[in-house]
PDB file of C-alpha atoms in Angstrom:
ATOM      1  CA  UNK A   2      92.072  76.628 118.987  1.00 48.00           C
ATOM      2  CA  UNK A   3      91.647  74.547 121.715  1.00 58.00           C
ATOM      3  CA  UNK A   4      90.823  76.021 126.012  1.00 92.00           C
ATOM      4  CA  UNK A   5      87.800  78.038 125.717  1.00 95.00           C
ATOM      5  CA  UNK A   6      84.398  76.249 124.297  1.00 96.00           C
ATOM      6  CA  UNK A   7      80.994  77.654 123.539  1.00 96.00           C
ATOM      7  CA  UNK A   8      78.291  75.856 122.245  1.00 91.00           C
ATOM      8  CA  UNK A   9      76.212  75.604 119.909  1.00 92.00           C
ATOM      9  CA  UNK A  10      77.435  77.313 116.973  1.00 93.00           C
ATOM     10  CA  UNK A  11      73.761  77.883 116.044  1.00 95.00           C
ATOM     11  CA  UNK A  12      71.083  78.236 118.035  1.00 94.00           C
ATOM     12  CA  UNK A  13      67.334  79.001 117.004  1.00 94.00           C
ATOM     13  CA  UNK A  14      65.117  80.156 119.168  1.00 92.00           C
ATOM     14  CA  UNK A  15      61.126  81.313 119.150  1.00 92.00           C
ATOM     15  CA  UNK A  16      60.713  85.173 120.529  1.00 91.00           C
ATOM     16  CA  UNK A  17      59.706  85.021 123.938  1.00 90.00           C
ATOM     17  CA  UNK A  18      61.683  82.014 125.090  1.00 91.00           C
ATOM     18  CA  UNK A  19      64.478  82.343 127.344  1.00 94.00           C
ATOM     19  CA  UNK A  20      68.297  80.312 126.141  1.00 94.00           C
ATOM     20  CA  UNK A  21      71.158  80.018 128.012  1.00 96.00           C
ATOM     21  CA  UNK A  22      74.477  79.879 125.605  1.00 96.00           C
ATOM     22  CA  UNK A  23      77.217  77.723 127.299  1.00 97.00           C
ATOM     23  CA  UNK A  24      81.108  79.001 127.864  1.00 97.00           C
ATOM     24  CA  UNK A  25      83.813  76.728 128.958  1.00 97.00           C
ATOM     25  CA  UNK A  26      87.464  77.199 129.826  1.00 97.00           C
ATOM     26  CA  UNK A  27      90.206  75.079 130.848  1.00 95.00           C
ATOM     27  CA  UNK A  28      93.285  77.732 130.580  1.00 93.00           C
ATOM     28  CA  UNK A  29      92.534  78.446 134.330  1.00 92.00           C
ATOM     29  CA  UNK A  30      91.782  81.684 133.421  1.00 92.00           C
ATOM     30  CA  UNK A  31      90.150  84.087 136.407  1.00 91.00           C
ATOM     31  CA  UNK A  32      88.504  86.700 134.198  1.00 91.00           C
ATOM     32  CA  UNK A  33      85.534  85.775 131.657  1.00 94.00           C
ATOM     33  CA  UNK A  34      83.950  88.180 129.580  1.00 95.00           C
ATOM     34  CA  UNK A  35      80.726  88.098 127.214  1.00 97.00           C
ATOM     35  CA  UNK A  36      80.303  90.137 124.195  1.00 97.00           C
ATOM     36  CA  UNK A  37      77.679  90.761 121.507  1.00 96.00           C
ATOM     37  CA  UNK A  38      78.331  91.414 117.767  1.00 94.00           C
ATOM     38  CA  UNK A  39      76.115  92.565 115.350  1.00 92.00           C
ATOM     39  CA  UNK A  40      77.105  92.774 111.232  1.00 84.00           C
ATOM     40  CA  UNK A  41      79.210  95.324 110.749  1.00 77.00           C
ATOM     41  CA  UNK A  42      80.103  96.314 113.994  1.00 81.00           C
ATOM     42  CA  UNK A  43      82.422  95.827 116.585  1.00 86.00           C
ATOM     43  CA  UNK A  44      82.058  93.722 119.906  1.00 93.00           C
ATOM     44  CA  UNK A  45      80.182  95.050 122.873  1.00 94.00           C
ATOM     45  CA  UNK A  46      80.493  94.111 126.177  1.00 94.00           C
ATOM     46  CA  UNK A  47      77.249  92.535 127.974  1.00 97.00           C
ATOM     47  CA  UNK A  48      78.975  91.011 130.832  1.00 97.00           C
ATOM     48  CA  UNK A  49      82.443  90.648 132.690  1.00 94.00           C
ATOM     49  CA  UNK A  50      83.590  88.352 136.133  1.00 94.00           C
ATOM     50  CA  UNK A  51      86.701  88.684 137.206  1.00 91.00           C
ATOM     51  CA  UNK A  52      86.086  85.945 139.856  1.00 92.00           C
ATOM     52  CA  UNK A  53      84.067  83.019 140.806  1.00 94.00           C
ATOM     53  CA  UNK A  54      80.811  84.100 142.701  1.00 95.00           C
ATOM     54  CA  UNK A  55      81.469  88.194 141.496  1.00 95.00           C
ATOM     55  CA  UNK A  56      80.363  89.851 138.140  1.00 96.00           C
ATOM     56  CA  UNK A  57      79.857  93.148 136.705  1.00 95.00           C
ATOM     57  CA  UNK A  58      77.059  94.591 133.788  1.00 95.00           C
ATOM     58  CA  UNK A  59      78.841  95.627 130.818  1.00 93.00           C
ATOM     59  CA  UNK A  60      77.694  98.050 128.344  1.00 91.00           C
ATOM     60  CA  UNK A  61      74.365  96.772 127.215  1.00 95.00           C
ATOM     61  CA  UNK A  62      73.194  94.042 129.933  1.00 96.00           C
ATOM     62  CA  UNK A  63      69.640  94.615 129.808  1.00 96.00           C
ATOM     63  CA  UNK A  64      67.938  91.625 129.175  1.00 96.00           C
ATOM     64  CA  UNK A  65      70.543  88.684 130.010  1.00 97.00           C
ATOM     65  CA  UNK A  66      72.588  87.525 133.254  1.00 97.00           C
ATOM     66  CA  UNK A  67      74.830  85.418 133.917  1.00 98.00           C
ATOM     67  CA  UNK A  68      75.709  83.627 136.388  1.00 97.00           C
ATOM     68  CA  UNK A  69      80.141  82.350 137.402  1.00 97.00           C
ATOM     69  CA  UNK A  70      79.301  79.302 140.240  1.00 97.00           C
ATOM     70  CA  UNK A  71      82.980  77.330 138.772  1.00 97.00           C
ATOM     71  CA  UNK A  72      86.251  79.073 137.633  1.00 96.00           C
ATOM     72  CA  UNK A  73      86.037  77.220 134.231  1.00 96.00           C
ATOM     73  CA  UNK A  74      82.128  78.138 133.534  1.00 97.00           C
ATOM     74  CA  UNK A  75      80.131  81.094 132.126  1.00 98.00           C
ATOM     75  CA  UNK A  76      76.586  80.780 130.923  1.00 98.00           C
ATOM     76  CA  UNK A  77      74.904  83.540 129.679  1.00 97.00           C
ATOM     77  CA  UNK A  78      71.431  83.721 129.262  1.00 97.00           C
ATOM     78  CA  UNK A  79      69.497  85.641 127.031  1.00 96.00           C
ATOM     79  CA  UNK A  80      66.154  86.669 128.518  1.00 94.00           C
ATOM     80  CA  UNK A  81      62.709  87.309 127.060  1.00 89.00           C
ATOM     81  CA  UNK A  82      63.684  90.981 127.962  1.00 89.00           C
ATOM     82  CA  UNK A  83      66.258  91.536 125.174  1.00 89.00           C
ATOM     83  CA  UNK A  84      64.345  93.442 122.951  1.00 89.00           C
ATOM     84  CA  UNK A  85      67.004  92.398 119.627  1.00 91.00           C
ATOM     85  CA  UNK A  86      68.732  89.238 120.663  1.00 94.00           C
ATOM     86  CA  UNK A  87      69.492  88.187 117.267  1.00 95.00           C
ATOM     87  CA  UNK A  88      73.097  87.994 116.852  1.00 95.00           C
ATOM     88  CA  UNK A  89      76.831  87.020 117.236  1.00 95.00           C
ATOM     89  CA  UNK A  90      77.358  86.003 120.792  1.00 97.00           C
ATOM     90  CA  UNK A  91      81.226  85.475 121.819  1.00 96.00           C
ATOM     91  CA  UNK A  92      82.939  84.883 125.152  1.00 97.00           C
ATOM     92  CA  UNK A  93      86.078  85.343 126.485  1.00 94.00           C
ATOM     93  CA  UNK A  94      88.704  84.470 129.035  1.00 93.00           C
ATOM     94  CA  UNK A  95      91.512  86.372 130.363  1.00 90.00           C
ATOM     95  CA  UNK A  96      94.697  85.673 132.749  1.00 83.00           C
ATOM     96  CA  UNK A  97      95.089  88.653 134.119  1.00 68.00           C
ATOM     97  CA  UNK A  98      92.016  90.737 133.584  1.00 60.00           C
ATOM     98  CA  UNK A  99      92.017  93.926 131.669  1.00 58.00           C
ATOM     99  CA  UNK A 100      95.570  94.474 130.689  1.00 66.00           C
ATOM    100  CA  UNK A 101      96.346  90.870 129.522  1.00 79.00           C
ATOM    101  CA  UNK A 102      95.555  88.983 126.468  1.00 85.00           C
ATOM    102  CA  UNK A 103      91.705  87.520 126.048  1.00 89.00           C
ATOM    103  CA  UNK A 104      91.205  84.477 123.855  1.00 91.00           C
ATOM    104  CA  UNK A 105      87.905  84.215 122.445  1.00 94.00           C
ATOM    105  CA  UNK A 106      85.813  81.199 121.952  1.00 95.00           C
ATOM    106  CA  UNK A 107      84.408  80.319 118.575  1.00 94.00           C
ATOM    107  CA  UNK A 108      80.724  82.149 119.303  1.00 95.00           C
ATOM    108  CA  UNK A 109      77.332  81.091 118.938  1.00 96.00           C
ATOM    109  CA  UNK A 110      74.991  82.764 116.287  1.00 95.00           C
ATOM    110  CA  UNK A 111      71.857  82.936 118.237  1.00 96.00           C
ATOM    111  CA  UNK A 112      68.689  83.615 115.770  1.00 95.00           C
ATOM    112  CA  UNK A 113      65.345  84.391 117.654  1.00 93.00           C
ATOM    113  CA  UNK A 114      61.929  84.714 115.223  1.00 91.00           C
TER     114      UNK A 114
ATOM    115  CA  UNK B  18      83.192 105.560 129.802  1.00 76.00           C
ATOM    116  CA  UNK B  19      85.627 104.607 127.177  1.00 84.00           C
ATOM    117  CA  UNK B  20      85.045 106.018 123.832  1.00 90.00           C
ATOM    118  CA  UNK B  21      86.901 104.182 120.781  1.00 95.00           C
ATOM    119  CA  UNK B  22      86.948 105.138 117.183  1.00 96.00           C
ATOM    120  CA  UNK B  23      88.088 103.763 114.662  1.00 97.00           C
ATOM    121  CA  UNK B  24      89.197 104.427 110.793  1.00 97.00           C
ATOM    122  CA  UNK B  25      88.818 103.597 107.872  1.00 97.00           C
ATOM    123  CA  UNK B  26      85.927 101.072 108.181  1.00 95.00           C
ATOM    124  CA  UNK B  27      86.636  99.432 104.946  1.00 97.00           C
ATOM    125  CA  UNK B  28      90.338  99.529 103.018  1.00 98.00           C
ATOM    126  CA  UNK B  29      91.402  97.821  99.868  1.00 98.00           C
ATOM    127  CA  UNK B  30      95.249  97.702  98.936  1.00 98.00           C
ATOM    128  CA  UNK B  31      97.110  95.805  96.066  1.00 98.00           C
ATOM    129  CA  UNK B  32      99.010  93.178  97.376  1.00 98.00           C
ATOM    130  CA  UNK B  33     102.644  94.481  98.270  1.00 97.00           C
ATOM    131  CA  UNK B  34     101.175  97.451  99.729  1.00 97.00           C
ATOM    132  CA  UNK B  35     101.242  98.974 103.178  1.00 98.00           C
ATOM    133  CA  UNK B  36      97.864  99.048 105.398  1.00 98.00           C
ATOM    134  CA  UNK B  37      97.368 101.832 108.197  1.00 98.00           C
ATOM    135  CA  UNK B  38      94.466 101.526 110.404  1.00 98.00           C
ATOM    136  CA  UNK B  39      93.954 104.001 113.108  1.00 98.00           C
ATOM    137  CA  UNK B  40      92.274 104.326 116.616  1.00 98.00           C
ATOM    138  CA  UNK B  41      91.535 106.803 119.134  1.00 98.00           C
ATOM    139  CA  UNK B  42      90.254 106.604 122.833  1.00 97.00           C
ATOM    140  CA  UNK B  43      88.968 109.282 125.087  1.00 95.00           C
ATOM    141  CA  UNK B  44      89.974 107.763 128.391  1.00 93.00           C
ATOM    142  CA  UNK B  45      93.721 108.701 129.430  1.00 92.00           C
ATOM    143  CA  UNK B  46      93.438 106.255 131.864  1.00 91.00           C
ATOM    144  CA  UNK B  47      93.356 103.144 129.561  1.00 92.00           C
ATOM    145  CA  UNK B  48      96.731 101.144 129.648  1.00 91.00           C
ATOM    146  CA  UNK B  49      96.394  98.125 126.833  1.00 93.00           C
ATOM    147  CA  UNK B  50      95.678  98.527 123.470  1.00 95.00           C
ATOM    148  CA  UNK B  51      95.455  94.868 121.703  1.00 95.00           C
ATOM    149  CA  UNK B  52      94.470  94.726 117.878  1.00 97.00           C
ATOM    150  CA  UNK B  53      92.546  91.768 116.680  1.00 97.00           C
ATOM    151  CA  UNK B  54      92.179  89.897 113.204  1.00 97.00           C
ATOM    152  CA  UNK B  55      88.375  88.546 112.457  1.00 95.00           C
ATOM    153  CA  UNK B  56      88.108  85.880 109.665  1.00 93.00           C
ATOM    154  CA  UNK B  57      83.985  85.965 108.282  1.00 88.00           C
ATOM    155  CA  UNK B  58      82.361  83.793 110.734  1.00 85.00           C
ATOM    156  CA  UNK B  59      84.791  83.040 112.908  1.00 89.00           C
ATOM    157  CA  UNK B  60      86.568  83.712 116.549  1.00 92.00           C
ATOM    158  CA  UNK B  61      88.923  86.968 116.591  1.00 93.00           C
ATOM    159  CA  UNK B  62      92.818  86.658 117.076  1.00 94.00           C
ATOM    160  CA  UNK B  63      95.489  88.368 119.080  1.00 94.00           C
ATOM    161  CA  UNK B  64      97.561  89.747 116.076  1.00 96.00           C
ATOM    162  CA  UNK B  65      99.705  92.570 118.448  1.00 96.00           C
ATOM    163  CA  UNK B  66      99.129  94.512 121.454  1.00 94.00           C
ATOM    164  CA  UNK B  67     100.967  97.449 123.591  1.00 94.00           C
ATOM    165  CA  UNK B  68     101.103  98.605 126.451  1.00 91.00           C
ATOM    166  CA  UNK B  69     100.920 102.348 127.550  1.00 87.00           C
ATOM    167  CA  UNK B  70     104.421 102.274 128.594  1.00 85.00           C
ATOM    168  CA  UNK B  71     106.072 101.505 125.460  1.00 83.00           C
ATOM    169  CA  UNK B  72     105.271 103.744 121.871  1.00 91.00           C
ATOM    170  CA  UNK B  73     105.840 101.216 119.297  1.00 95.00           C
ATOM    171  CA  UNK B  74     105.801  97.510 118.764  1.00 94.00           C
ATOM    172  CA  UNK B  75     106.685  95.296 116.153  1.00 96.00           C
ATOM    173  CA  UNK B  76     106.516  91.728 114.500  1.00 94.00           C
ATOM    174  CA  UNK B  77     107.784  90.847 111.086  1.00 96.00           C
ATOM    175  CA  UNK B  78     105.145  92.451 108.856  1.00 97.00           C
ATOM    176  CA  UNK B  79     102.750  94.197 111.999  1.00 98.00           C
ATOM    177  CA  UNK B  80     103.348  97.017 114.008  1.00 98.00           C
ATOM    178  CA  UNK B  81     101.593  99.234 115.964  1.00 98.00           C
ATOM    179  CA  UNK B  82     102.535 102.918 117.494  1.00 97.00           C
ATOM    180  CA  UNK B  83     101.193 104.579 120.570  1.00 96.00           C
ATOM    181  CA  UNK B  84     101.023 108.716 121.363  1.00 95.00           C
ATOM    182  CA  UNK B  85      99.403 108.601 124.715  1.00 93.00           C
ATOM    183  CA  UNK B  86      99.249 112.934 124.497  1.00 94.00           C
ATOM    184  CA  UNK B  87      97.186 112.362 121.758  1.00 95.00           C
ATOM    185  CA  UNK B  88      95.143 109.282 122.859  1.00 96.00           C
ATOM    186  CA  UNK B  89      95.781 107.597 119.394  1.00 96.00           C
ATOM    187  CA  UNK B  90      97.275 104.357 118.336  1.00 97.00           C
ATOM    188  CA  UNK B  91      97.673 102.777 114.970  1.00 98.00           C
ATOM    189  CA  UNK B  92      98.248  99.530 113.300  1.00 98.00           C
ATOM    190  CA  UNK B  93     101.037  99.337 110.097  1.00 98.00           C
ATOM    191  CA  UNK B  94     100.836  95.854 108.432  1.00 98.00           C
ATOM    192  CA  UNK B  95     103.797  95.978 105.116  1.00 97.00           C
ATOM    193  CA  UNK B  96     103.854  94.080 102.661  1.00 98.00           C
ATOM    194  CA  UNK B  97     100.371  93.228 102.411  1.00 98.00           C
ATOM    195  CA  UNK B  98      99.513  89.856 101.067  1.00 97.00           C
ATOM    196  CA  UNK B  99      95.892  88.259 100.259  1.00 96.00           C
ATOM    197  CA  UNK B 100      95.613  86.526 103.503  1.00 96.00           C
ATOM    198  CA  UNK B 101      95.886  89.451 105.466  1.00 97.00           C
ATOM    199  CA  UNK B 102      92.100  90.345 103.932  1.00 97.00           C
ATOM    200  CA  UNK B 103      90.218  90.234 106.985  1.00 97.00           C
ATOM    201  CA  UNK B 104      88.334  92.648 109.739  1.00 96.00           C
ATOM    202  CA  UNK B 105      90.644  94.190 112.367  1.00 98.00           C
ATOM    203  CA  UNK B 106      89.488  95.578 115.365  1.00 97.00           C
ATOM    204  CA  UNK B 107      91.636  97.447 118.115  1.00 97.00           C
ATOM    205  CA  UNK B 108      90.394  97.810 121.661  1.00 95.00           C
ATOM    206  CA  UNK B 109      91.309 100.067 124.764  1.00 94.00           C
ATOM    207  CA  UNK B 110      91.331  98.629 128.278  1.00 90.00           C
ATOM    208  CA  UNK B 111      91.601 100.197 131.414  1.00 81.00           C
ATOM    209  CA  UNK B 112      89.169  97.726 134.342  1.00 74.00           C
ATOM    210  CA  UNK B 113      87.577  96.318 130.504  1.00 84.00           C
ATOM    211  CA  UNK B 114      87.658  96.338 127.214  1.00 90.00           C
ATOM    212  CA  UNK B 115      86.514  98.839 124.475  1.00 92.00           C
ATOM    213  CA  UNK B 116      86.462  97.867 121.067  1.00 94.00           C
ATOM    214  CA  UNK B 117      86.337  99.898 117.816  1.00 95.00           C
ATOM    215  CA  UNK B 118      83.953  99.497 115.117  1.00 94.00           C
ATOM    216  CA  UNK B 119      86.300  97.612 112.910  1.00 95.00           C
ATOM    217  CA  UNK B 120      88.300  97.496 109.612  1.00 97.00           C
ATOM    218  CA  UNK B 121      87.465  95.679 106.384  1.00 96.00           C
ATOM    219  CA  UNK B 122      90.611  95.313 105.088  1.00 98.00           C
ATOM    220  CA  UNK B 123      90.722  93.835 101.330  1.00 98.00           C
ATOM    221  CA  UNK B 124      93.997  92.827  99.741  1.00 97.00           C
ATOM    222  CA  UNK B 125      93.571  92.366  96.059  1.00 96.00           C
ATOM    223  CA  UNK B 126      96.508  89.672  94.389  1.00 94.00           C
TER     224      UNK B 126
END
């Protein structure tokens, strides 16, 4: 289970504060990916880097950022903005980018009230 | 942008069984289709993947078949046993992933 970290597992925040979930890797991967799952549904993609310094808006990015300063590093943080930002957060790291392999951290269940 | 369905949502087999799970994408261009195994609560798995080169792909009791003219691919697990209940999910991938909605799969002993 071990080379890609997030933490916490659980995280409770009050609406209108701003949290920043934590993603580590040490598989020296270059491409890190954030997704969002809600019950029942599968994983969409919020945001993707493919490279220290560079990253791209997924799918639904409104209302978080990111930001890839070290290879092994990926915060995301989830913004006052996000409108629904109760839910299954999960990042990712690949090798080769989008036809190789990712390996998924264990997630953080983020609950905002 | 990628489109990916996939069907059934929920499946329940009797243990000895086979399970079929299938997926379709609307972008031709997509070239990796990996299929994932959720356990409630935690981090999804790497169970099989293929590439758009290649139709079919197995290991042991997983396979999974690819007709890129149709833009389909399934997943074929035999011999079904209780610890295969889980949610699947298969994805396309072109510059990123797509994923489907998922698969419920429930293996009764």
């Amino acid at each position: 289970d071990g080379g890609i970290t997030q933490s916490p597992k659980y995280l409770f925040r009050k609406e209108g504060q701003n949290v920043t979930l934590s993603c580590e890797q040490n598989l020296n991967h270059d491409a890190m990916y954030w997704y969002r799952q809600d019950p029942g549904q599968g994983l969409r993609l919020i945001y993707y880097s493919q490279i220290v310094n560079d990253f791209q808006k997924g799918d639904i990015a409104e209302g978080y950022s990111v930001s890839r300063e070290k290879k092994e590093s990926f915060p995301l943080t989830v913004t006052s903005a996000q409108k629904n930002p109760t839910a299954f957060y999960l990042c990712a790291s690949s090798t080769g980018g989008s036809s190789y392999e990712q390996y998924f951290g264990p997630g953080t269940r983020l609950t905002v009230t | 942008g990628e489109n990916v369905e996939q069907h059934p949502s929920t499946l329940s087999v009797q243990e000895g069984d086979s399970a079929v799970i299938k997926c379709t994408y609307s972008d031709s261009a997509s070239n990796y289709f990996p299929w994932y195994k959720q356990e409630l609560g935690k981090r999804p798995q790497l169970i099989i993947d293929i590439r758009s080169n290649v139709g079919e792909k197995k290991d042991q009791r997983i396979a999974v078949t690819l007709n890129k003219t149709a833009k389909h691919f399934s997943l074929h697990i035999t011999e079904t046993q209780p610890e295969d209940s889980a949610v699947y999910f298969c994805a396309a991938s072109r510059e990123k992933f797509y994923f489907g909605s998922g698969t419920k799969l429930n293996v009764k002993p």
